[in-house]
């Protein structure tokens, strides 16, 4: 893929699919019909056993800018999205572009991408975050992402991250993300946000819905309430030695590309990475003041850090 012939901004949308046959056509149509941008869609399937892939091939005949790249069965969304970012950085021959993450079952409003690019350009920012309308047969509402609270590395590591479908970022941040090689990932959006904060990239937010998030039986990620499921996850974290949030801090410290540019951010990441080793470090982390937590979240954070299962 080479430079386009018009003046519209180039947006590379990346999507990981798995058994998404029911909704993928409507979602791809909404992506490919974005206003005032050149849209290119890169898809990698994770071994679907329905007709998702055949529907993608039919969509390729409808839209010339859809690319189905090598499938990696069992790769999962976290590493899958990261690998597509790496593929784009290595293979796409465009001098300048933006990247947007896409789920397989949403519906994007026609101005989603141009709104993102306009905000990125106006604020000279690197990462744009918005929100979405939640829609199901039983309810509909606008998801409040909490953008009124400062976005800090400790907030992200502790409890907060917007879902990837609201992420749009520039080539500079894409290069930084692609330069990383984490062994374990919580999720691609979580990792992208950590890289952005750690590297001092500018983030701009818009608490306005730019897509419809379809809530159904197979898609509730990001809407789970803290409660019994949180304690269940803590138990399995302790049992299987999978302290995934602290492991993400450790992964950041391991990166050879020197992602972390700020000394204060580095010190906070080290606290999360090393807190398990001594009781004094657990106590210190448990007392860290993190903006935006409600009372239940504060209690759960304190308990999980003191137990060493965070």
XYZ file of C-alpha atoms in Angstrom:
310
model
C 0.000 0.000 0.000
C 1.428 3.359 -1.035
C 0.472 7.016 -0.640
C -3.066 8.001 -1.658
C -3.724 10.575 -4.360
C -6.015 12.913 -2.370
C -5.478 15.209 0.596
C -7.510 13.216 3.090
C -5.647 11.758 6.083
C -4.689 8.086 5.882
C -6.117 5.880 8.621
C -5.059 2.270 9.020
C -7.696 0.372 10.958
C -6.604 -2.927 12.447
C -8.957 -5.682 13.521
C -8.594 -9.119 15.034
C -11.513 -11.460 14.293
C -12.762 -14.673 15.859
C -16.165 -16.189 15.107
C -17.520 -12.742 14.304
C -19.735 -13.728 11.404
C -22.928 -12.328 12.904
C -21.799 -8.701 13.026
C -18.608 -8.337 10.987
C -20.256 -7.130 7.764
C -22.088 -4.258 9.453
C -18.947 -3.275 11.319
C -16.711 -3.333 8.234
C -19.272 -1.328 6.262
C -19.227 1.336 8.979
C -15.420 1.430 8.935
C -15.058 1.626 5.169
C -17.675 4.374 4.846
C -15.942 6.883 7.124
C -16.147 10.487 5.935
C -13.193 12.619 4.770
C -10.463 10.031 5.382
C -8.679 7.334 3.391
C -9.461 4.141 5.269
C -7.401 0.952 5.014
C -8.499 -2.090 6.986
C -6.021 -4.783 8.034
C -7.581 -7.942 9.474
C -6.055 -11.035 11.047
C -8.329 -13.941 11.975
C -7.685 -16.049 15.074
C -8.895 -19.383 13.691
C -12.620 -18.794 13.312
C -14.713 -21.929 12.778
C -17.733 -20.054 11.427
C -17.900 -18.176 8.113
C -16.148 -15.015 9.328
C -13.245 -15.411 6.917
C -15.461 -16.092 3.907
C -17.441 -12.949 4.712
C -14.203 -10.963 4.903
C -13.243 -12.257 1.447
C -16.621 -11.139 0.096
C -16.048 -7.711 1.662
C -12.661 -7.545 -0.066
C -14.458 -7.644 -3.412
C -16.644 -4.735 -2.286
C -13.842 -2.560 -0.877
C -10.385 -2.387 -2.433
C -8.626 -1.294 0.774
C -9.239 -4.388 2.900
C -6.254 -6.634 3.564
C -6.504 -10.055 5.214
C -3.036 -10.754 6.535
C -1.610 -14.036 7.816
C -3.884 -15.692 10.362
C -2.423 -16.789 13.676
C -4.755 -19.303 15.282
C -4.833 -19.122 19.063
C -2.826 -15.894 19.158
C -5.539 -14.007 21.016
C -6.489 -10.338 20.754
C -3.730 -8.852 22.919
C -0.713 -10.191 21.060
C -2.699 -10.258 17.823
C -3.256 -6.509 17.715
C 0.377 -5.865 18.628
C 1.549 -8.107 15.796
C -0.660 -6.265 13.294
C 0.831 -2.947 14.436
C 4.285 -4.433 13.821
C 3.158 -5.669 10.393
C 1.838 -2.230 9.426
C 4.994 -0.449 10.583
C 7.187 -2.896 8.643
C 5.157 -3.163 5.440
C 2.953 -0.134 4.797
C 4.662 2.356 2.491
C 2.894 5.569 3.436
C 4.847 8.560 4.672
C 2.280 9.472 7.302
C -0.741 7.706 8.741
C -2.790 7.104 11.865
C -3.785 3.765 13.372
C -7.173 2.903 14.877
C -8.069 -0.262 16.784
C -11.394 -1.885 15.869
C -13.518 -4.595 17.437
C -15.347 -6.962 15.110
C -18.880 -6.279 16.338
C -19.293 -2.528 16.871
C -20.787 0.042 14.519
C -18.743 3.193 13.916
C -20.405 6.540 13.333
C -19.349 8.055 10.020
C -17.389 10.918 11.606
C -15.432 8.785 14.091
C -12.058 8.870 12.356
C -12.112 12.433 11.057
C -13.084 13.618 14.554
C -10.112 11.737 15.972
C -7.649 13.122 13.428
C -8.985 16.664 13.807
C -8.466 16.501 17.577
C -5.003 14.979 17.219
C -3.938 17.712 14.823
C -5.515 20.604 16.725
C -3.931 19.557 20.019
C -0.689 18.301 18.452
C -1.313 15.041 20.278
C -0.225 11.462 19.672
C -3.133 9.431 21.073
C -6.857 10.186 20.865
C -9.411 8.554 23.182
C -13.187 8.933 22.968
C -16.170 6.940 24.214
C -19.184 5.039 22.867
C -22.895 4.358 23.098
C -23.608 1.018 24.760
C -26.490 -0.781 23.070
C -28.340 -4.009 23.872
C -31.875 -5.328 23.871
C -32.224 -4.299 27.522
C -30.355 -1.031 27.867
C -28.623 1.861 26.159
C -26.376 4.552 27.603
C -23.206 6.553 26.952
C -20.130 5.046 28.589
C -18.455 7.524 30.916
C -14.717 6.865 30.557
C -13.645 9.112 33.416
C -11.602 11.488 31.299
C -12.122 14.264 33.841
C -9.499 12.521 36.012
C -5.833 12.885 34.982
C -4.415 9.924 33.078
C -1.403 8.679 35.033
C 0.685 5.529 34.903
C -0.373 4.508 38.417
C -4.048 4.935 37.533
C -3.668 2.691 34.485
C -1.623 0.048 36.285
C -4.015 0.031 39.235
C -7.455 -0.126 37.698
C -8.262 1.960 34.597
C -8.008 1.749 30.827
C -10.450 2.680 28.044
C -11.260 -0.085 25.576
C -9.215 -0.270 22.384
C -12.086 0.581 20.056
C -11.762 4.256 21.054
C -8.008 4.442 20.366
C -6.609 6.387 17.389
C -2.897 7.234 17.364
C -0.222 8.632 15.096
C 2.702 6.961 13.358
C 5.201 8.098 15.996
C 3.358 6.247 18.752
C 2.822 3.285 16.418
C 6.592 3.048 15.948
C 7.087 3.062 19.702
C 4.463 0.349 20.248
C 5.918 -1.754 17.427
C 9.396 -1.519 18.960
C 8.258 -3.383 22.079
C 8.456 -7.135 22.562
C 6.528 -8.063 25.698
C 6.336 -11.749 26.556
C 2.960 -11.372 28.237
C 0.210 -8.850 27.595
C -2.891 -8.030 29.579
C -4.499 -6.425 26.525
C -3.333 -4.420 23.516
C -5.137 -1.233 24.580
C -3.662 -1.440 28.086
C -0.161 -1.861 26.651
C -0.560 0.942 24.089
C -1.689 3.361 26.789
C 1.213 2.368 29.056
C 3.691 2.919 26.217
C 2.145 6.318 25.476
C 2.307 7.498 29.095
C 5.773 6.042 29.697
C 7.160 7.664 26.565
C 5.692 11.087 27.293
C 3.346 11.033 24.295
C 0.527 13.575 24.420
C -2.987 12.217 24.941
C -6.172 14.066 24.004
C -9.624 12.884 25.078
C -13.190 13.537 23.994
C -16.016 12.343 26.218
C -18.343 11.980 23.245
C -19.603 8.714 21.712
C -18.212 8.003 18.252
C -19.399 4.409 17.880
C -22.010 1.952 19.066
C -20.669 -0.759 21.370
C -22.850 -3.795 20.887
C -23.439 -5.537 24.211
C -24.250 -9.236 23.730
C -23.569 -12.622 25.271
C -20.063 -12.880 23.806
C -18.961 -9.288 24.312
C -18.988 -7.886 27.833
C -15.306 -7.020 28.184
C -14.856 -3.585 29.707
C -18.299 -3.423 31.305
C -17.854 -5.918 34.144
C -18.527 -4.401 37.527
C -16.029 -4.800 40.355
C -17.274 -7.356 42.848
C -17.206 -11.139 43.148
C -15.427 -11.501 39.777
C -12.600 -9.286 41.069
C -12.008 -11.568 44.065
C -12.195 -14.606 41.794
C -9.489 -13.117 39.570
C -7.354 -12.351 42.616
C -7.648 -15.961 43.765
C -6.524 -17.360 40.421
C -3.776 -14.758 40.280
C -2.447 -16.051 43.598
C -2.928 -19.707 42.646
C -1.264 -19.452 39.219
C 1.297 -16.730 39.978
C -0.262 -14.487 37.327
C 0.031 -10.986 38.756
C -0.774 -9.600 35.323
C -0.854 -5.874 36.159
C 2.468 -5.917 38.011
C 3.836 -8.119 35.217
C 2.988 -5.370 32.733
C 5.091 -2.974 34.782
C 7.921 -5.508 34.672
C 7.531 -5.902 30.907
C 7.899 -2.138 30.462
C 11.160 -2.197 32.406
C 12.494 -5.026 30.244
C 12.040 -3.286 26.900
C 15.317 -2.702 25.092
C 13.829 0.250 23.193
C 13.908 2.384 26.367
C 10.222 3.206 26.340
C 10.220 5.052 29.679
C 11.365 8.656 29.251
C 10.399 10.224 32.597
C 12.195 9.527 35.892
C 9.070 9.980 38.028
C 7.123 7.582 35.818
C 10.020 5.118 35.988
C 9.977 5.151 39.788
C 6.228 4.481 39.879
C 6.540 1.602 37.408
C 9.337 0.116 39.517
C 7.061 0.230 42.575
C 4.420 -1.821 40.786
C 6.991 -4.217 39.369
C 8.899 -4.917 42.586
C 6.254 -4.623 45.297
C 5.963 -8.385 45.962
C 9.502 -8.890 47.199
C 9.155 -7.409 50.694
C 6.266 -6.635 53.014
C 7.460 -3.047 53.358
C 7.168 -2.596 49.568
C 3.648 -4.059 49.607
C 2.631 -1.647 52.336
C 4.176 1.269 50.460
C 2.300 0.447 47.247
C -0.965 -0.187 49.097
C -0.757 3.360 50.478
C -0.197 4.961 47.075
C -2.796 7.657 46.398
C -4.425 6.927 43.049
C -6.900 9.387 41.577
C -10.416 8.355 40.658
C -10.826 5.228 42.789
C -14.119 4.751 44.609
C -14.130 3.345 48.143
C -14.546 -0.276 47.014
C -11.701 0.021 44.521
C -9.460 1.498 47.215
C -10.169 -1.435 49.530
C -9.631 -4.018 46.792
C -6.390 -2.403 45.682
C -5.075 -2.321 49.248
C -6.045 -5.966 49.889
C -4.611 -7.271 46.616
C -1.304 -5.444 47.019
C -0.860 -6.546 50.645
C -1.558 -10.157 49.603
C 0.874 -9.861 46.689
C -1.710 -10.892 44.099
C -2.103 -7.576 42.276
